[in-house]
Short mmCIF file of C-alpha atoms (C1' of nucleotides) in Angstrom, two decimals:
data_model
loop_
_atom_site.label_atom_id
_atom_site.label_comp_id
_atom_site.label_asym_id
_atom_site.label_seq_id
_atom_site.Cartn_x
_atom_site.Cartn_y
_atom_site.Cartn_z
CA UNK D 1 -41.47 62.74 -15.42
CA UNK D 2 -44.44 64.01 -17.80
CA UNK D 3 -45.01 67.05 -15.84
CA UNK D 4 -48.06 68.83 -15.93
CA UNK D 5 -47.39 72.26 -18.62
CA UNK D 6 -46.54 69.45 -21.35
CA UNK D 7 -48.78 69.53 -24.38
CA UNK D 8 -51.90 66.09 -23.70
CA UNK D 9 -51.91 64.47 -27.28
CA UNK D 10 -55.49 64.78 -28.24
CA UNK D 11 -56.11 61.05 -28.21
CA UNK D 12 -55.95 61.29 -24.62
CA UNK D 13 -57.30 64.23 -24.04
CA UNK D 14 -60.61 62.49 -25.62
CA UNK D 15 -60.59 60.14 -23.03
CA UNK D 16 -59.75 62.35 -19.63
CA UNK D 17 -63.35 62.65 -19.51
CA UNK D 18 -64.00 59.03 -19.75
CA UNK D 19 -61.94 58.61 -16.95
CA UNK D 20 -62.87 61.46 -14.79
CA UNK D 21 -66.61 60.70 -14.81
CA UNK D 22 -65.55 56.71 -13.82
CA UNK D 23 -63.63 58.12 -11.10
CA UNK D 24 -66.27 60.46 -10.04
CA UNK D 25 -68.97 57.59 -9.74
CA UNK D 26 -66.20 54.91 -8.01
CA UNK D 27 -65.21 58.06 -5.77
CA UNK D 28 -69.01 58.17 -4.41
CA UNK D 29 -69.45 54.36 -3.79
CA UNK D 30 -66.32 54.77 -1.29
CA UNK D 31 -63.88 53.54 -3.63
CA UNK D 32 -60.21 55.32 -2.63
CA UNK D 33 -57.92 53.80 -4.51
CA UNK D 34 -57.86 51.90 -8.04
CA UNK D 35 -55.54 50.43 -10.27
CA UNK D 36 -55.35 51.65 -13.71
CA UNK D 37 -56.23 47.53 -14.69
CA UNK D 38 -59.55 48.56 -12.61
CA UNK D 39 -60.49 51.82 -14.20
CA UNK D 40 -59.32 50.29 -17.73
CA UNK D 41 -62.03 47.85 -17.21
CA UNK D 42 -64.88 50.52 -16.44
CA UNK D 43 -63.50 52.63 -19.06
CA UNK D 44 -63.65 49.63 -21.87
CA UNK D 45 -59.80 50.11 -22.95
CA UNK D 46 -56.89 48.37 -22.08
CA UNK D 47 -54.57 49.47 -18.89
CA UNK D 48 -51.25 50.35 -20.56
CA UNK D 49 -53.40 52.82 -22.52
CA UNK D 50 -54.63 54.14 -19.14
CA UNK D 51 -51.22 54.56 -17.44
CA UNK D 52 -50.03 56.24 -20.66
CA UNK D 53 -52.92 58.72 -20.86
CA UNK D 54 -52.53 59.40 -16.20
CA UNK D 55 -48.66 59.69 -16.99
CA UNK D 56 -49.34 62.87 -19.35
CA UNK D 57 -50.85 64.71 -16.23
CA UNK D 58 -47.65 63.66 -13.79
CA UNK D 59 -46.63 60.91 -11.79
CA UNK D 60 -49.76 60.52 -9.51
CA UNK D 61 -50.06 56.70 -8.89
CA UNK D 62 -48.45 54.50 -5.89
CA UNK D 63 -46.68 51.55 -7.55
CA UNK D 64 -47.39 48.62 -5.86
CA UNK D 65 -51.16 50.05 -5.23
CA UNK D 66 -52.74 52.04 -7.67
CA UNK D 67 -54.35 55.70 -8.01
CA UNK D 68 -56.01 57.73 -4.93
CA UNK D 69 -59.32 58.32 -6.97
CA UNK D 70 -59.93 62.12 -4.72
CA UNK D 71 -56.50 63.07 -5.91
CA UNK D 72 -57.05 62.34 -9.06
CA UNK D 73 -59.96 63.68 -9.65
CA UNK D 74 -58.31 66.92 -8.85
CA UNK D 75 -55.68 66.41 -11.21
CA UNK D 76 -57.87 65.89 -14.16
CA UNK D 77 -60.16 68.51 -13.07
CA UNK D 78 -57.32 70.88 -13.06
CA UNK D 79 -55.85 69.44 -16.92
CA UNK D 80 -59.38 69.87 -18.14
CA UNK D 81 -59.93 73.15 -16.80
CA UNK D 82 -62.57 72.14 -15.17
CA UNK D 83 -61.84 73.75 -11.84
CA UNK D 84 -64.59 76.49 -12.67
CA UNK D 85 -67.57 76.73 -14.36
CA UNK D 86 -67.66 77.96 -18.05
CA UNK D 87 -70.46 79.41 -19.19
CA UNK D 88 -71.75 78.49 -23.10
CA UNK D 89 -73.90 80.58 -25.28
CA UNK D 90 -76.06 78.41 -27.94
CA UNK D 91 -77.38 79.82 -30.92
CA UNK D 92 -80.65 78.11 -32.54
CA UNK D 93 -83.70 77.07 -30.32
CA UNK D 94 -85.03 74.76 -32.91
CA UNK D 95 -85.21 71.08 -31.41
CA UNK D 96 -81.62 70.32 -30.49
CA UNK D 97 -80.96 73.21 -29.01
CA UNK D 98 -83.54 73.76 -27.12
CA UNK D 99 -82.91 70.08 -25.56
CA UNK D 100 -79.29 70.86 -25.10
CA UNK D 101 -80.32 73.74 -23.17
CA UNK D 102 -82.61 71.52 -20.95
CA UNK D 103 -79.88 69.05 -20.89
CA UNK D 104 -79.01 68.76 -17.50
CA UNK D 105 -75.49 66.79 -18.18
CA UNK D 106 -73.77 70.09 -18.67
CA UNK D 107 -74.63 71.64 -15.65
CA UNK D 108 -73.92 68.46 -13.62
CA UNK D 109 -70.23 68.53 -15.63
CA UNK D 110 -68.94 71.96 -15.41
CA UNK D 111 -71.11 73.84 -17.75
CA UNK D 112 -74.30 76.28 -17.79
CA UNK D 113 -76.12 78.14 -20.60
CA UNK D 114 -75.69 81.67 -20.39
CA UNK D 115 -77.79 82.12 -23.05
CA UNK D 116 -79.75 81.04 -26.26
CA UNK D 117 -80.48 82.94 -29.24
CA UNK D 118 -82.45 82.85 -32.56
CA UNK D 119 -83.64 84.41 -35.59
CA UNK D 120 -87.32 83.29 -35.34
CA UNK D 121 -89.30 86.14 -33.84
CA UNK D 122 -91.75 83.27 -32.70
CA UNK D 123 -89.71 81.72 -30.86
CA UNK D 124 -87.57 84.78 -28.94
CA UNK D 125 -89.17 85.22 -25.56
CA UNK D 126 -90.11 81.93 -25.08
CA UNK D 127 -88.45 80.68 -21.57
CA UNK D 128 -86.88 77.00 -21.61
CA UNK D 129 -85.85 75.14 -18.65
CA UNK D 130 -85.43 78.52 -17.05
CA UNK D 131 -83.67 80.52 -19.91
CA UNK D 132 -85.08 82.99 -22.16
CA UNK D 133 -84.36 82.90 -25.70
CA UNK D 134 -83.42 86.07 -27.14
CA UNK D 135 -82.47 87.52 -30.58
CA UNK D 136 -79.45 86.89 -32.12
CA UNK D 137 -78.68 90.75 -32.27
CA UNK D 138 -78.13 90.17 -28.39
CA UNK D 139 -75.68 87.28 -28.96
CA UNK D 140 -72.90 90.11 -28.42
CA UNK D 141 -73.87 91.54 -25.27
CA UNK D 142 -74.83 87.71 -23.74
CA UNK D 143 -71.39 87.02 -24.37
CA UNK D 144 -69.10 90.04 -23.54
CA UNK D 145 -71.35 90.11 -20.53
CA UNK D 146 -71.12 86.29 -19.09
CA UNK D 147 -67.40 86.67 -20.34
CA UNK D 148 -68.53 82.88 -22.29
CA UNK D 149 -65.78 81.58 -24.95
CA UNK D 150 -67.28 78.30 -25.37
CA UNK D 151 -70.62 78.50 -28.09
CA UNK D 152 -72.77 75.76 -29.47
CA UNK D 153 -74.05 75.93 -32.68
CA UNK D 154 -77.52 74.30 -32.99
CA UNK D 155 -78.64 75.84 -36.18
CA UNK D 156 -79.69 74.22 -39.88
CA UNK D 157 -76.74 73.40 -41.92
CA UNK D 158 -77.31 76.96 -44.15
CA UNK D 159 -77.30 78.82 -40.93
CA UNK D 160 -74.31 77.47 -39.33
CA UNK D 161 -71.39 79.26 -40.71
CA UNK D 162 -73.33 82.40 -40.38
CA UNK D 163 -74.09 81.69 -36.49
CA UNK D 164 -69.93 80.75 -36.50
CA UNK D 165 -68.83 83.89 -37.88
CA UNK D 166 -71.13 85.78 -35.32
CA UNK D 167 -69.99 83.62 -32.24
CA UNK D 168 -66.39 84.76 -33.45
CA UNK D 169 -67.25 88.30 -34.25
CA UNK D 170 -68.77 88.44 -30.44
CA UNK D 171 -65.08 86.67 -29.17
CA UNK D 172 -65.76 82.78 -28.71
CA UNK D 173 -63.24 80.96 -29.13
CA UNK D 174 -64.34 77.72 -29.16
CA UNK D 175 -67.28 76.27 -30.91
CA UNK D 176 -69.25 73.02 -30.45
CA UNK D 177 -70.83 72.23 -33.82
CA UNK D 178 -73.90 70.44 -34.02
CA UNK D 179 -75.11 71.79 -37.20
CA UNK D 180 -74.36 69.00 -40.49
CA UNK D 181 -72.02 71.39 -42.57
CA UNK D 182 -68.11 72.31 -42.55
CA UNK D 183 -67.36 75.93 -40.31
CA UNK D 184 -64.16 77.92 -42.03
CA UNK D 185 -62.79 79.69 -38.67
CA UNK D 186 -59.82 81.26 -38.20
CA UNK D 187 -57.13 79.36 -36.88
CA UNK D 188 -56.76 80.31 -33.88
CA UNK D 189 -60.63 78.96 -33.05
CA UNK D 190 -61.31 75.55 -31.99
CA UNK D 191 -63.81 73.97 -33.61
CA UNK D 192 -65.48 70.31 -32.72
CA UNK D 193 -68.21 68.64 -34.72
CA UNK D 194 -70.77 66.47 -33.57
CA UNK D 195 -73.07 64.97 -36.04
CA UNK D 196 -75.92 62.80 -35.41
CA UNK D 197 -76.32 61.72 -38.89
CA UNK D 198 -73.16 60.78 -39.83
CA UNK D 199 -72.76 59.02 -36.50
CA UNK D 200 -75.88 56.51 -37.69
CA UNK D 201 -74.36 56.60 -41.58
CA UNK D 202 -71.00 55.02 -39.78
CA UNK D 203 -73.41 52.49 -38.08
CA UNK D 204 -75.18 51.88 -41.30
CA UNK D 205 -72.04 51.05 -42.91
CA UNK D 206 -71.09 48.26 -40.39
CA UNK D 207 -74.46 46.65 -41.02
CA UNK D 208 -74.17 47.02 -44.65
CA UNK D 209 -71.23 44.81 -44.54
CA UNK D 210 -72.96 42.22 -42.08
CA UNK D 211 -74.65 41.58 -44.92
CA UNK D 212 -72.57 41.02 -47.26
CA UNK D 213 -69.49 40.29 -45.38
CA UNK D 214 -67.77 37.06 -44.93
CA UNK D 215 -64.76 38.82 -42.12
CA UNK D 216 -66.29 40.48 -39.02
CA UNK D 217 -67.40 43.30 -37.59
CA UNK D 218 -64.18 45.64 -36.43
CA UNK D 219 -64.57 46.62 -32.79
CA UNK D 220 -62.63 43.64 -30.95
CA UNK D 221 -63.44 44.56 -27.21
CA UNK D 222 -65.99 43.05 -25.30
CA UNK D 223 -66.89 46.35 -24.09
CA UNK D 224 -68.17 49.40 -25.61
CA UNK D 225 -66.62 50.69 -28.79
CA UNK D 226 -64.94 53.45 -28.89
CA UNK D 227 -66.10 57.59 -30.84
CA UNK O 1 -57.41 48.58 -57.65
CA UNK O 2 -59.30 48.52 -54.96
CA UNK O 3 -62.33 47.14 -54.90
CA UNK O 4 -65.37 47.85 -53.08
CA UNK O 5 -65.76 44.37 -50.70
CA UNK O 6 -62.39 45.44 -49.10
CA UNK O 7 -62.53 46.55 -45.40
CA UNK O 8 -62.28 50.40 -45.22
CA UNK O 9 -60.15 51.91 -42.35
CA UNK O 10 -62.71 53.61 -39.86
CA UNK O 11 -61.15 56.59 -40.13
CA UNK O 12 -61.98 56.98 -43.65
CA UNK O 13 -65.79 55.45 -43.15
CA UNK O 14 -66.38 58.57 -40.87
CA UNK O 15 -64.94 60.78 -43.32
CA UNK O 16 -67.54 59.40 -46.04
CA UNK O 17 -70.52 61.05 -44.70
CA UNK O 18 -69.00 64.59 -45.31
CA UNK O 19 -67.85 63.46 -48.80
CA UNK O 20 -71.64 62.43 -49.58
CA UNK O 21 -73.24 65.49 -47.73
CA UNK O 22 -70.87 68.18 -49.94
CA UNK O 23 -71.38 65.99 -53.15
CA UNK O 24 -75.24 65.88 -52.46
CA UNK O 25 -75.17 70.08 -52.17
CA UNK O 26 -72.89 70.50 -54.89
CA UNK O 27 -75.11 68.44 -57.37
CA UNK O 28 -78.17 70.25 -56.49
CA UNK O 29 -76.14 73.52 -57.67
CA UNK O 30 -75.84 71.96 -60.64
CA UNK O 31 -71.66 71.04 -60.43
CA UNK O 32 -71.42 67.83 -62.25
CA UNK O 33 -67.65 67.34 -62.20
CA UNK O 34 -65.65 68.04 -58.85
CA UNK O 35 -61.78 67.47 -58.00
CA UNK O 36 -60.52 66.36 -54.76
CA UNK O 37 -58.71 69.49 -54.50
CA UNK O 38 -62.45 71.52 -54.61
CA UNK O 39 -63.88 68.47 -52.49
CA UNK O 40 -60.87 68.68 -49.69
CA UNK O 41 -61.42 72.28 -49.71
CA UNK O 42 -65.29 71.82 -48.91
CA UNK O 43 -64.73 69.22 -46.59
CA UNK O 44 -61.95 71.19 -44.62
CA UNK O 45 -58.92 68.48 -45.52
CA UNK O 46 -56.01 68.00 -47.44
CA UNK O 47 -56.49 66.47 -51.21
CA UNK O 48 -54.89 63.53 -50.93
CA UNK O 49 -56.63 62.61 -48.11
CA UNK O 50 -59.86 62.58 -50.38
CA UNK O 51 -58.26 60.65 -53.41
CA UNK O 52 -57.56 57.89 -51.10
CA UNK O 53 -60.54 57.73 -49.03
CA UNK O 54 -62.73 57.26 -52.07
CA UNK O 55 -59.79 54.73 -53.64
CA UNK O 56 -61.07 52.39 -51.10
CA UNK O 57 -64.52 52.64 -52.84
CA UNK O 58 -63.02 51.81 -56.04
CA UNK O 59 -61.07 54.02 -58.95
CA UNK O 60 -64.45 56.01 -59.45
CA UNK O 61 -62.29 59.40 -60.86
CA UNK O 62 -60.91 60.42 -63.98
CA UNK O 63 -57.39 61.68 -64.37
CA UNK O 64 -56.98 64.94 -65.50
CA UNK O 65 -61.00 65.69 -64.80
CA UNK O 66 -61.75 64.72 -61.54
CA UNK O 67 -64.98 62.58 -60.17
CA UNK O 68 -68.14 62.79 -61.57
CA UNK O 69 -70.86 63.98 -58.81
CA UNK O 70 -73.78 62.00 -59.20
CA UNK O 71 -71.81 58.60 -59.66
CA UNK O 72 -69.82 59.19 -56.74
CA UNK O 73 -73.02 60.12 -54.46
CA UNK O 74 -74.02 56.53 -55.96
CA UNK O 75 -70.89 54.94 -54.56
CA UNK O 76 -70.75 56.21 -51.50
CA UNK O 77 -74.63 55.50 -50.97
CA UNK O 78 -73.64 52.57 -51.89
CA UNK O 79 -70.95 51.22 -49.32
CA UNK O 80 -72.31 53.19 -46.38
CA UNK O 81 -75.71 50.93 -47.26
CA UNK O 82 -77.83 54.24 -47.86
CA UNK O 83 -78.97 52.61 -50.60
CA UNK O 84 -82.20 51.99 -48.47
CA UNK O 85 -84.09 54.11 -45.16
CA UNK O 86 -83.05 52.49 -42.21
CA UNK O 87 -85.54 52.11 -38.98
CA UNK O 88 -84.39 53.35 -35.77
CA UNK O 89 -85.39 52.67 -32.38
CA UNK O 90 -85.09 55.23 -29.65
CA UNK O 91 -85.02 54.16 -26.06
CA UNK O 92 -85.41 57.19 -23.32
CA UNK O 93 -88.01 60.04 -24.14
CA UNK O 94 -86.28 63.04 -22.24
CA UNK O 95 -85.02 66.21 -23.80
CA UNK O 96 -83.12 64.17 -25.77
CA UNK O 97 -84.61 61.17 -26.72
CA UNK O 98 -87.76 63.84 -27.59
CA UNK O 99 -85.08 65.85 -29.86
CA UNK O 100 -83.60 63.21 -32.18
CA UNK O 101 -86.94 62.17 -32.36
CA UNK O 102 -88.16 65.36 -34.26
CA UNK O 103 -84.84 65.93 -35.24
CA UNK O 104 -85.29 66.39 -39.23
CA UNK O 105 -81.52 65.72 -40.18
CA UNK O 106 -81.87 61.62 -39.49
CA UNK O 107 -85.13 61.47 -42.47
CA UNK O 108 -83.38 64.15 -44.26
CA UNK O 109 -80.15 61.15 -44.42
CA UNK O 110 -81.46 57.87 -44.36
CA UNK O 111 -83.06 57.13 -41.31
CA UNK O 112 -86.42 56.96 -39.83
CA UNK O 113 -87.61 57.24 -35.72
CA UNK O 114 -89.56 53.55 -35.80
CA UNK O 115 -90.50 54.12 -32.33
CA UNK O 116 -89.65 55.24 -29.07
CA UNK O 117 -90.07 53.87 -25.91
CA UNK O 118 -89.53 54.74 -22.14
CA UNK O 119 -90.36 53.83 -18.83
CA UNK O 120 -92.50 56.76 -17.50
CA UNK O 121 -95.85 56.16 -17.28
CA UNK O 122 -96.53 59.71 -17.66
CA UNK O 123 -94.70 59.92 -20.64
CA UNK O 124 -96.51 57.20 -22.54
CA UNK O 125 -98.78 57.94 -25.10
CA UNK O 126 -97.72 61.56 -25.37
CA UNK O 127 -97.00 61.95 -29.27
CA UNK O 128 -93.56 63.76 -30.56
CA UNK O 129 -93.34 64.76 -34.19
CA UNK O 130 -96.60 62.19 -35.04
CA UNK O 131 -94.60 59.06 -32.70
CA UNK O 132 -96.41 57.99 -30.15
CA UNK O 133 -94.08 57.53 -26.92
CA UNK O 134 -94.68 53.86 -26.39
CA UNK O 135 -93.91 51.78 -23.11
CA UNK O 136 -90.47 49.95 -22.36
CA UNK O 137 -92.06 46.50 -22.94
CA UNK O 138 -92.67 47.18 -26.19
CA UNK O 139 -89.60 47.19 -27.61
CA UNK O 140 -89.06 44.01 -28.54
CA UNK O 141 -92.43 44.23 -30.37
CA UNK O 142 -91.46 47.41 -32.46
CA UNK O 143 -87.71 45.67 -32.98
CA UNK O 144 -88.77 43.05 -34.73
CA UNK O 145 -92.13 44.40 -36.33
CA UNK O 146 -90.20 47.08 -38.11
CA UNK O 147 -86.67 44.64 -38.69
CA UNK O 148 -84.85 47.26 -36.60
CA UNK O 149 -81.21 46.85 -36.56
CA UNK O 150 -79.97 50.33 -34.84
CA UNK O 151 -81.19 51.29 -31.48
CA UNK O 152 -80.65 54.93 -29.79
CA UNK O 153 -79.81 55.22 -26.14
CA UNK O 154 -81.11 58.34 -24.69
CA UNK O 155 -81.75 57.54 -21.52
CA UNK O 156 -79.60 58.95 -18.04
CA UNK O 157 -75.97 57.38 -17.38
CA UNK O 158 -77.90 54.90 -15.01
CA UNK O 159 -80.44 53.73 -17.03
CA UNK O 160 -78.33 53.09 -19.86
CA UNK O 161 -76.71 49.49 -19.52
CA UNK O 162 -80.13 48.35 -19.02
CA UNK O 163 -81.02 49.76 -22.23
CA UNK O 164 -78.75 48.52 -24.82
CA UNK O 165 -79.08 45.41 -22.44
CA UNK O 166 -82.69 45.29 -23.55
CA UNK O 167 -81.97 46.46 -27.39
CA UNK O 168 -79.76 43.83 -27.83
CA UNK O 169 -82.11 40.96 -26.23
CA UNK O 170 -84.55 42.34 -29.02
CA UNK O 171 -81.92 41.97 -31.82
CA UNK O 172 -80.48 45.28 -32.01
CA UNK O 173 -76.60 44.75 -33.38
CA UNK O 174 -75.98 48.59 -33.68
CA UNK O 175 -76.03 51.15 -30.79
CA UNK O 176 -75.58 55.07 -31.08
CA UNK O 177 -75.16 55.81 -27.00
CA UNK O 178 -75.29 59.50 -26.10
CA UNK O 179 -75.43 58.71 -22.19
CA UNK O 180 -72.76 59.23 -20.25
CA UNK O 181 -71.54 55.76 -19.63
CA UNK O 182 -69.38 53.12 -21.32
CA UNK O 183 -71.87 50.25 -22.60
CA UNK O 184 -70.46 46.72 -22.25
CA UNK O 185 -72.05 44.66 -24.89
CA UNK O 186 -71.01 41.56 -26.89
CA UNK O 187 -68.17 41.94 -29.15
CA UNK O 188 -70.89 41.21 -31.91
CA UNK O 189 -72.70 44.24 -31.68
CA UNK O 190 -71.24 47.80 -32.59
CA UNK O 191 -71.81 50.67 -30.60
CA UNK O 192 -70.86 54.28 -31.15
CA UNK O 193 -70.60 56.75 -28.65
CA UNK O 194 -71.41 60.88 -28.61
CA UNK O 195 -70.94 62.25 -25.15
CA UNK O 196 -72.07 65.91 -25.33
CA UNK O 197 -70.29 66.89 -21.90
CA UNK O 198 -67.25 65.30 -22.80
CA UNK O 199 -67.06 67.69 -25.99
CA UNK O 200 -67.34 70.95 -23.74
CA UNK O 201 -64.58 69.20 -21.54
CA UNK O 202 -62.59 69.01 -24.46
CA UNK O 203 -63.17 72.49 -25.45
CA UNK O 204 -62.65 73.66 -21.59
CA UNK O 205 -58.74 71.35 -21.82
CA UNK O 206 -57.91 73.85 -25.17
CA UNK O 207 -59.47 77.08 -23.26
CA UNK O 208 -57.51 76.09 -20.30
CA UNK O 209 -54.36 75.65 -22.10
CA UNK O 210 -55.02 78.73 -23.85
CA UNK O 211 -55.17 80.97 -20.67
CA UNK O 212 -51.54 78.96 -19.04
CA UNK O 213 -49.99 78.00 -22.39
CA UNK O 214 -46.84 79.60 -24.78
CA UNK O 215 -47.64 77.04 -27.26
CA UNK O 216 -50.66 77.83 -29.79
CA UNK O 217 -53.68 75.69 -30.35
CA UNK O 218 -53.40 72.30 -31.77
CA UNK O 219 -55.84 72.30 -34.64
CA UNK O 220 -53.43 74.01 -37.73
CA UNK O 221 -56.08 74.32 -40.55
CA UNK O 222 -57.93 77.36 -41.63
CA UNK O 223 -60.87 75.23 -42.02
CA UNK O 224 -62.88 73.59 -39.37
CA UNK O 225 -61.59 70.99 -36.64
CA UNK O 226 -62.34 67.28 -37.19
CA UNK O 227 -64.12 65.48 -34.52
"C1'" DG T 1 -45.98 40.66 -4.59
"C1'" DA T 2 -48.34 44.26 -6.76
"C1'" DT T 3 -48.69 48.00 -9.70
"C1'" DT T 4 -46.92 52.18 -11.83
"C1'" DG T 5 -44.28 54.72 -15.41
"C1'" DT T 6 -42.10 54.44 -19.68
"C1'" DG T 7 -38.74 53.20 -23.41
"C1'" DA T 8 -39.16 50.47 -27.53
"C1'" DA T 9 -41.90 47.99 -30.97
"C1'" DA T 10 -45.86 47.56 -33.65
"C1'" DG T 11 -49.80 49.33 -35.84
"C1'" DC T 12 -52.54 53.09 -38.01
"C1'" DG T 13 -53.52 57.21 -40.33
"C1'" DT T 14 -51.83 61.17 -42.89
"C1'" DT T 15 -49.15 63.42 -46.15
"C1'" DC T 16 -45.80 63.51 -49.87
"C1'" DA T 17 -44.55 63.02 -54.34
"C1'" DC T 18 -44.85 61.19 -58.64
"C1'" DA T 19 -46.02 57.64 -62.18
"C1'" DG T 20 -49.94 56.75 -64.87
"C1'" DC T 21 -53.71 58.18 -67.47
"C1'" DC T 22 -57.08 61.27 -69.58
"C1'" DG V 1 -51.33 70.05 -68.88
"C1'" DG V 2 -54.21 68.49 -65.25
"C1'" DC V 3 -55.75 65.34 -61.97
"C1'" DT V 4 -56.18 60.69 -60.03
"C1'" DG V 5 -54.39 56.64 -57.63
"C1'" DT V 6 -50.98 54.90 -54.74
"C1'" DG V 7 -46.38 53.30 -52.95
"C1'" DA V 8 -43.25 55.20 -49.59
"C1'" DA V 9 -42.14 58.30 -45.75
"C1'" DC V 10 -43.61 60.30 -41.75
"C1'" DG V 11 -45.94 61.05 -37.46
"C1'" DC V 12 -49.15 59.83 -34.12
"C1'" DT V 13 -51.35 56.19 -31.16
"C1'" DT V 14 -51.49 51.84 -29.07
"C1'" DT V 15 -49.55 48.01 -27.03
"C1'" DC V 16 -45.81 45.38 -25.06
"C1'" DA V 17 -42.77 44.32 -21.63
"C1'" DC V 18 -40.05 45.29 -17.83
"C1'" DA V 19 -37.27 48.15 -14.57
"C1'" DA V 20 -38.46 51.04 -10.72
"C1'" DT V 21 -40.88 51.52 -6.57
"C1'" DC V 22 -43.97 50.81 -2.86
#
DNA sequence: GATTGTGAAAGCGTTCACAGCC
DNA sequence: GGCTGTGAACGCTTTCACAATC
């Protein structure tokens, strides 16, 4: 009965993805239909969780059979909002950012750079994988022209809430947040952090205790842990 | 009472690396003494949250004063094993791979790029922030010549299983996977998992919402989202 | 017979609120 | 008086288990 308009708990909304990309790939080696046990197993968590997270979107299985992987590709695509393209505005061309704007996942998933921007005068002109990168003074017009909401911060920590504050100034409203420091936004601005150092701290953690520990390591499953 | 050989719940271990980051910055401005009120503040959560993530270090405050910096950047180093510089390995030399290695945030925290391998021929030998790209069948060498623990996958969605396949045949017991695909690995081995599309697609699900939705956005706090 | 969809139970993580201590 | 440390309450997430349906 979960019908569509009802708020996704963001525990599942995490792993709509997960699924949508498994479904993608089965989809293209002429797989029609599979069972939520099926795509639990590709997916590396268990098939109650799977049913739970589909049943959010509406009732879109067969009993008895399983899931029509075409149809439900559509579904998610349409939950995600992933029915368009959005286009994303980075700001810093340093390392990450210029690979992120190489990175040809996002294009392949939904996404394409409508622009990159820096403060280094060195680096503004400079064309990567087919952008240019351009001043941050532009950072306005890029993104009241594209009409982006979605912008990447790929800056040094002591730049980042600077490059925030300008994203929001220009009218993002979401921000990806690569940069190692804490961004104070507005409420009303969704923020999500990725951070490749704490990511390997957690890891070093785990093998700290190794070491030391007499109980075991935490992630049960056979297959890949969870993030 | 509790002391530091207990298990710490995940969620907390994730939240450590924020803690240590802020404390880090705050010493170097010369704060010696901070309260988990100034610390949730920094960090973007609530106080009590704080007091008892670090009481599963230990009882490292003082009531009535608050914790002292430098002894609680000690702690923390401590259980998160940064007590040491830990050797990575990176497997795939793409945009990515060729990012985190130059990427100055993993020497700045801990870690250092031991090597990195791939299979293009053309890619071999090329150097990347003074590492030399070396050849897939080299890993093992590098993995047990430097005592590697952690390995990187960087590598596309289809190369990846092969990978951490190979890491782990050369000892590896922690992976940090940012391709697109769920590893399965033994339930020995920890693996951690940042999906860079998958982030956007979360962003696009709150956009989405945004553009259908009544209800407001999910995150409540003033301060940056979690992630 | 197989598999979904989902209430109910169990397990975690967060927040409250205050006793305990400086 | 101020701030930590932590039991208890609350809310969210996962898992179980089975009725409903094909």
């Amino acid at each position: 009965m979960a019908q569509s308009r009802r708020r996704i708990p963001e525990a599942s909304v995490i792993r709509l993805p997960v699924y949508l990309r498994i479904l993608i790939e089965q989809f293209e080696q002429q797989v029609d239909n599979i069972s939520s046990e099926r795509l639990a197993e590709l997916a590396g968590v268990n098939a109650a969780k799977v049913r739970k997270d589909l049943s959010y979107l509406g009732s879109y299985g067969t009993r008895g059979v399983g899931y029509e992987a075409e149809y439900l590709i559509y579904q998610i695509r349409r939950e995600l909002g992933l029915t368009h393209d959005w286009p994303v505005v980075i700001v810093g061309a340093g390392n990450l950012g210029q690979a992120l704007a190489g990175y040809g996942g996002f294009s392949e998933r939904g996404f394409h750079v409508a622009g990159i921007v820096d403060v280094d005068d060195n680096k503004i002109g400079s064309v990567i994988a087919g952008i240019r990168i351009r001043a941050l003074d532009e950072l306005a017009k890029i993104v009241s022209g594209h009409e982006v909401v979605i912008g990447v911060v790929a800056t040094p920590a002591d730049a980042a809430q600077d490059a925030a504050d300008r994203l929001i100034a220009a009218g993002i409203t979401s921000i990806l947040n690569f940069a190692p420091a804490v961004l104070s936004v507005p409420a009303s601005v969704v923020v999500r952090k990725v951070d490749l150092a704490t990511e390997l701290q957690v890891l070093s953690y785990y093998e700290q205790r190794r070491l030391t520990a007499l109980h075991s390591v935490p992630t049960g499953s056979t297959r890949g842990a969870s993030a």
